[in-house]
């Protein structure tokens, strides 16, 4: 009888062990995705440099004058290819490791959604975009005031001709708005839904933020990721997150274009002032409307597992591939704090 008691394990404990083991496997799969992203980004960058050198696509005398000494269309095409492949190959690896169904992770239909709720969530997302942008800028300015400086993320070069404007807009607004939402709010978030909405939103936002190369972008991307994950779950579709992401990035394009076209920064500042004001006001109205008419929208499905949110988060620290991936990305961000 004593031997039986010593070997006996509570069914709930067995279930928790199994669920945590499966969760660690899934988090490690995300880690493999991050490591693959790091590796493929480096590989495709090297291949791109080799192509430029082999076919003499770069004018070394004008390398510091924009577009890395290349013709604008060559520069943008290489950027397109590198960006798409750097996300596509790691995503493919993730699908292979997790055996995830593509169809189930990319919901696009809004037919079953309440149009008023969808509209409120749309403006809520835009409001959160602008609020998080202001907050991250404020934090960076405070740190800079305290004597800590962080590298500014590099941006794509821009020229004032029509072709350059089209390519620039596609690079900054269209591709990220579509591909990043399909990947982070689609594939990764959906893969973790069984562990509850809160954890799925958190882990997808954390990884989304990590793939942005600076502290200011990391803060902004994490907050934005939380909002877009919430909206993706509540609308049961990726269309609204894609639209919000696109508009947010498009506003940056417009500001850059206005600052380039006009000799003064006044037009760009005027646009940003009105754009920001509209988003903050509409976002505030959306919050009030949601609280008053859709209070249940702030409740979350706890998933089909017995693990608590705290236990799920602790599984992150037991996932070596994920930890290695995070360390590699932090190193690649080259964040230097100067006192």
Short mmCIF file of N, CA, C and O in Angstrom, two decimals, residues 254-310:
data_model
loop_
_atom_site.label_atom_id
_atom_site.label_comp_id
_atom_site.label_asym_id
_atom_site.label_seq_id
_atom_site.Cartn_x
_atom_site.Cartn_y
_atom_site.Cartn_z
N UNK A 254 4.04 59.05 -45.42
CA UNK A 254 3.55 60.38 -45.80
C UNK A 254 4.39 61.47 -45.16
O UNK A 254 4.75 62.47 -45.80
N UNK A 255 4.73 61.30 -43.89
CA UNK A 255 5.56 62.29 -43.19
C UNK A 255 6.93 62.40 -43.85
O UNK A 255 7.46 63.51 -44.07
N UNK A 256 7.53 61.26 -44.19
CA UNK A 256 8.85 61.26 -44.84
C UNK A 256 8.77 61.94 -46.21
O UNK A 256 9.65 62.74 -46.57
N UNK A 257 7.72 61.62 -46.96
CA UNK A 257 7.56 62.21 -48.30
C UNK A 257 7.34 63.71 -48.22
O UNK A 257 7.95 64.48 -48.97
N UNK A 258 6.50 64.16 -47.29
CA UNK A 258 6.25 65.60 -47.13
C UNK A 258 7.53 66.33 -46.71
O UNK A 258 7.82 67.42 -47.21
N UNK A 259 8.29 65.72 -45.81
CA UNK A 259 9.53 66.35 -45.36
C UNK A 259 10.56 66.42 -46.48
O UNK A 259 11.41 67.33 -46.49
N UNK A 260 10.48 65.47 -47.42
CA UNK A 260 11.42 65.45 -48.54
C UNK A 260 11.02 66.41 -49.65
O UNK A 260 11.87 67.07 -50.25
N UNK A 261 9.73 66.51 -49.90
CA UNK A 261 9.23 67.33 -51.01
C UNK A 261 9.31 68.82 -50.69
O UNK A 261 9.71 69.63 -51.54
N UNK A 262 8.94 69.19 -49.46
CA UNK A 262 8.91 70.60 -49.09
C UNK A 262 10.20 71.00 -48.37
O UNK A 262 10.75 70.22 -47.59
N UNK A 263 10.69 72.22 -48.64
CA UNK A 263 11.93 72.67 -47.99
C UNK A 263 11.77 72.87 -46.49
O UNK A 263 12.74 72.81 -45.75
N UNK A 264 10.53 73.10 -46.05
CA UNK A 264 10.26 73.29 -44.63
C UNK A 264 9.60 72.04 -44.05
O UNK A 264 8.95 71.27 -44.76
N UNK A 265 9.76 71.83 -42.74
CA UNK A 265 9.13 70.71 -42.07
C UNK A 265 7.70 71.01 -41.64
O UNK A 265 7.02 70.14 -41.09
N UNK A 266 7.24 72.22 -41.92
CA UNK A 266 5.90 72.64 -41.47
C UNK A 266 4.79 71.75 -42.03
O UNK A 266 3.91 71.31 -41.28
N UNK A 267 4.76 71.46 -43.35
CA UNK A 267 3.68 70.58 -43.87
C UNK A 267 3.66 69.21 -43.19
O UNK A 267 2.59 68.71 -42.86
N UNK A 268 4.82 68.62 -42.98
CA UNK A 268 4.89 67.31 -42.32
C UNK A 268 4.41 67.41 -40.88
O UNK A 268 3.68 66.53 -40.39
N UNK A 269 4.78 68.48 -40.19
CA UNK A 269 4.35 68.67 -38.80
C UNK A 269 2.85 68.91 -38.70
O UNK A 269 2.18 68.42 -37.77
N UNK A 270 2.30 69.66 -39.65
CA UNK A 270 0.85 69.91 -39.67
C UNK A 270 0.09 68.61 -39.88
O UNK A 270 -0.90 68.32 -39.19
N UNK A 271 0.56 67.81 -40.85
CA UNK A 271 -0.09 66.52 -41.11
C UNK A 271 -0.05 65.65 -39.86
O UNK A 271 -1.07 65.06 -39.48
N UNK A 272 1.11 65.57 -39.23
CA UNK A 272 1.24 64.72 -38.05
C UNK A 272 0.35 65.20 -36.91
O UNK A 272 -0.25 64.39 -36.20
N UNK A 273 0.25 66.52 -36.74
CA UNK A 273 -0.58 67.06 -35.65
C UNK A 273 -2.04 66.65 -35.83
O UNK A 273 -2.67 66.15 -34.90
N UNK A 274 -2.58 66.87 -37.04
CA UNK A 274 -3.99 66.54 -37.27
C UNK A 274 -4.22 65.03 -37.28
O UNK A 274 -5.22 64.53 -36.75
N UNK A 275 -3.29 64.29 -37.87
CA UNK A 275 -3.39 62.82 -37.88
C UNK A 275 -3.40 62.29 -36.46
O UNK A 275 -4.25 61.46 -36.10
N UNK A 276 -2.48 62.76 -35.64
CA UNK A 276 -2.39 62.31 -34.26
C UNK A 276 -3.64 62.68 -33.47
O UNK A 276 -4.17 61.87 -32.71
N UNK A 277 -4.13 63.91 -33.67
CA UNK A 277 -5.32 64.38 -32.94
C UNK A 277 -6.54 63.54 -33.29
O UNK A 277 -7.30 63.12 -32.40
N UNK A 278 -6.72 63.26 -34.58
CA UNK A 278 -7.88 62.46 -35.02
C UNK A 278 -7.81 61.06 -34.42
O UNK A 278 -8.82 60.52 -33.93
N UNK A 279 -6.63 60.45 -34.44
CA UNK A 279 -6.49 59.09 -33.93
C UNK A 279 -6.72 59.02 -32.41
O UNK A 279 -7.37 58.10 -31.92
N UNK A 280 -6.18 59.98 -31.69
CA UNK A 280 -6.34 59.97 -30.23
C UNK A 280 -7.79 60.19 -29.83
O UNK A 280 -8.31 59.52 -28.92
N UNK A 281 -8.47 61.13 -30.51
CA UNK A 281 -9.88 61.41 -30.19
C UNK A 281 -10.76 60.22 -30.57
O UNK A 281 -11.60 59.78 -29.77
N UNK A 282 -10.58 59.70 -31.78
CA UNK A 282 -11.41 58.57 -32.23
C UNK A 282 -11.14 57.33 -31.39
O UNK A 282 -12.04 56.56 -31.08
N UNK A 283 -9.88 57.14 -30.99
CA UNK A 283 -9.55 56.02 -30.13
C UNK A 283 -10.20 56.13 -28.77
O UNK A 283 -10.69 55.15 -28.21
N UNK A 284 -10.21 57.34 -28.22
CA UNK A 284 -10.87 57.57 -26.93
C UNK A 284 -12.36 57.33 -26.99
O UNK A 284 -12.94 56.71 -26.09
N UNK A 285 -12.99 57.77 -28.08
CA UNK A 285 -14.43 57.54 -28.27
C UNK A 285 -14.71 56.04 -28.39
O UNK A 285 -15.70 55.53 -27.85
N UNK A 286 -13.82 55.34 -29.09
CA UNK A 286 -13.98 53.88 -29.26
C UNK A 286 -13.92 53.17 -27.91
O UNK A 286 -14.70 52.25 -27.65
N UNK A 287 -12.99 53.59 -27.04
CA UNK A 287 -12.87 52.98 -25.72
C UNK A 287 -14.16 53.18 -24.92
O UNK A 287 -14.69 52.23 -24.31
N UNK A 288 -14.69 54.39 -24.95
CA UNK A 288 -15.93 54.69 -24.23
C UNK A 288 -17.09 53.83 -24.76
O UNK A 288 -17.88 53.27 -24.00
N UNK A 289 -17.17 53.74 -26.10
CA UNK A 289 -18.24 52.95 -26.72
C UNK A 289 -18.14 51.48 -26.38
O UNK A 289 -19.15 50.82 -26.11
N UNK A 290 -16.91 50.95 -26.37
CA UNK A 290 -16.72 49.54 -26.05
C UNK A 290 -17.08 49.24 -24.60
O UNK A 290 -17.72 48.23 -24.30
N UNK A 291 -16.65 50.11 -23.71
CA UNK A 291 -16.95 49.92 -22.28
C UNK A 291 -18.45 49.98 -22.02
O UNK A 291 -19.00 49.19 -21.23
N UNK A 292 -19.14 50.89 -22.70
CA UNK A 292 -20.56 51.09 -22.46
C UNK A 292 -21.44 50.06 -23.14
O UNK A 292 -22.40 49.54 -22.54
N UNK A 293 -21.14 49.75 -24.41
CA UNK A 293 -22.04 48.90 -25.19
C UNK A 293 -21.52 47.47 -25.40
O UNK A 293 -22.31 46.57 -25.73
N UNK A 294 -20.23 47.26 -25.24
CA UNK A 294 -19.66 45.92 -25.45
C UNK A 294 -18.71 45.55 -24.30
O UNK A 294 -17.54 45.25 -24.54
N UNK A 295 -19.17 45.59 -23.07
CA UNK A 295 -18.27 45.30 -21.93
C UNK A 295 -17.67 43.89 -21.97
O UNK A 295 -16.56 43.67 -21.46
N UNK A 296 -18.39 42.96 -22.59
CA UNK A 296 -17.89 41.58 -22.64
C UNK A 296 -16.68 41.42 -23.56
O UNK A 296 -16.02 40.37 -23.52
N UNK A 297 -16.40 42.44 -24.36
CA UNK A 297 -15.29 42.32 -25.31
C UNK A 297 -13.95 42.25 -24.57
O UNK A 297 -12.96 41.77 -25.13
N UNK A 298 -13.94 42.69 -23.31
CA UNK A 298 -12.69 42.69 -22.55
C UNK A 298 -12.49 41.41 -21.74
O UNK A 298 -11.58 41.32 -20.92
N UNK A 299 -13.34 40.42 -21.96
CA UNK A 299 -13.16 39.12 -21.34
C UNK A 299 -12.38 38.22 -22.30
O UNK A 299 -12.46 38.39 -23.52
N UNK A 300 -11.62 37.27 -21.74
CA UNK A 300 -10.75 36.44 -22.58
C UNK A 300 -11.01 34.96 -22.33
O UNK A 300 -11.26 34.54 -21.19
N UNK A 301 -10.92 34.20 -23.39
CA UNK A 301 -11.03 32.74 -23.31
C UNK A 301 -9.77 32.20 -22.63
O UNK A 301 -8.65 32.54 -23.01
N UNK A 302 -9.95 31.36 -21.62
CA UNK A 302 -8.82 30.82 -20.88
C UNK A 302 -8.18 29.61 -21.55
O UNK A 302 -7.20 29.05 -21.05
N UNK A 303 -8.74 29.20 -22.69
CA UNK A 303 -8.17 28.08 -23.41
C UNK A 303 -8.63 26.74 -22.89
O UNK A 303 -9.49 26.65 -22.01
N UNK A 304 -8.03 25.68 -23.42
CA UNK A 304 -8.47 24.32 -23.08
C UNK A 304 -7.51 23.60 -22.15
O UNK A 304 -7.58 22.39 -21.99
N UNK A 305 -6.58 24.34 -21.54
CA UNK A 305 -5.59 23.73 -20.66
C UNK A 305 -5.81 24.13 -19.21
O UNK A 305 -6.52 25.11 -18.93
N UNK A 306 -5.19 23.40 -18.30
CA UNK A 306 -5.33 23.67 -16.87
C UNK A 306 -4.25 24.61 -16.36
O UNK A 306 -4.31 25.08 -15.23
N UNK A 307 -3.24 24.91 -17.19
CA UNK A 307 -2.14 25.78 -16.78
C UNK A 307 -2.63 27.20 -16.53
O UNK A 307 -3.47 27.72 -17.28
N UNK A 308 -2.09 27.84 -15.51
CA UNK A 308 -2.40 29.25 -15.26
C UNK A 308 -1.50 30.12 -16.14
O UNK A 308 -0.50 29.64 -16.70
N UNK A 309 -1.82 31.39 -16.25
CA UNK A 309 -1.01 32.31 -17.05
C UNK A 309 0.41 32.37 -16.51
O UNK A 309 1.39 32.41 -17.27
N UNK A 310 0.56 32.36 -15.18
CA UNK A 310 1.88 32.40 -14.54
C UNK A 310 2.69 31.15 -14.91
O UNK A 310 3.89 31.24 -15.21
#
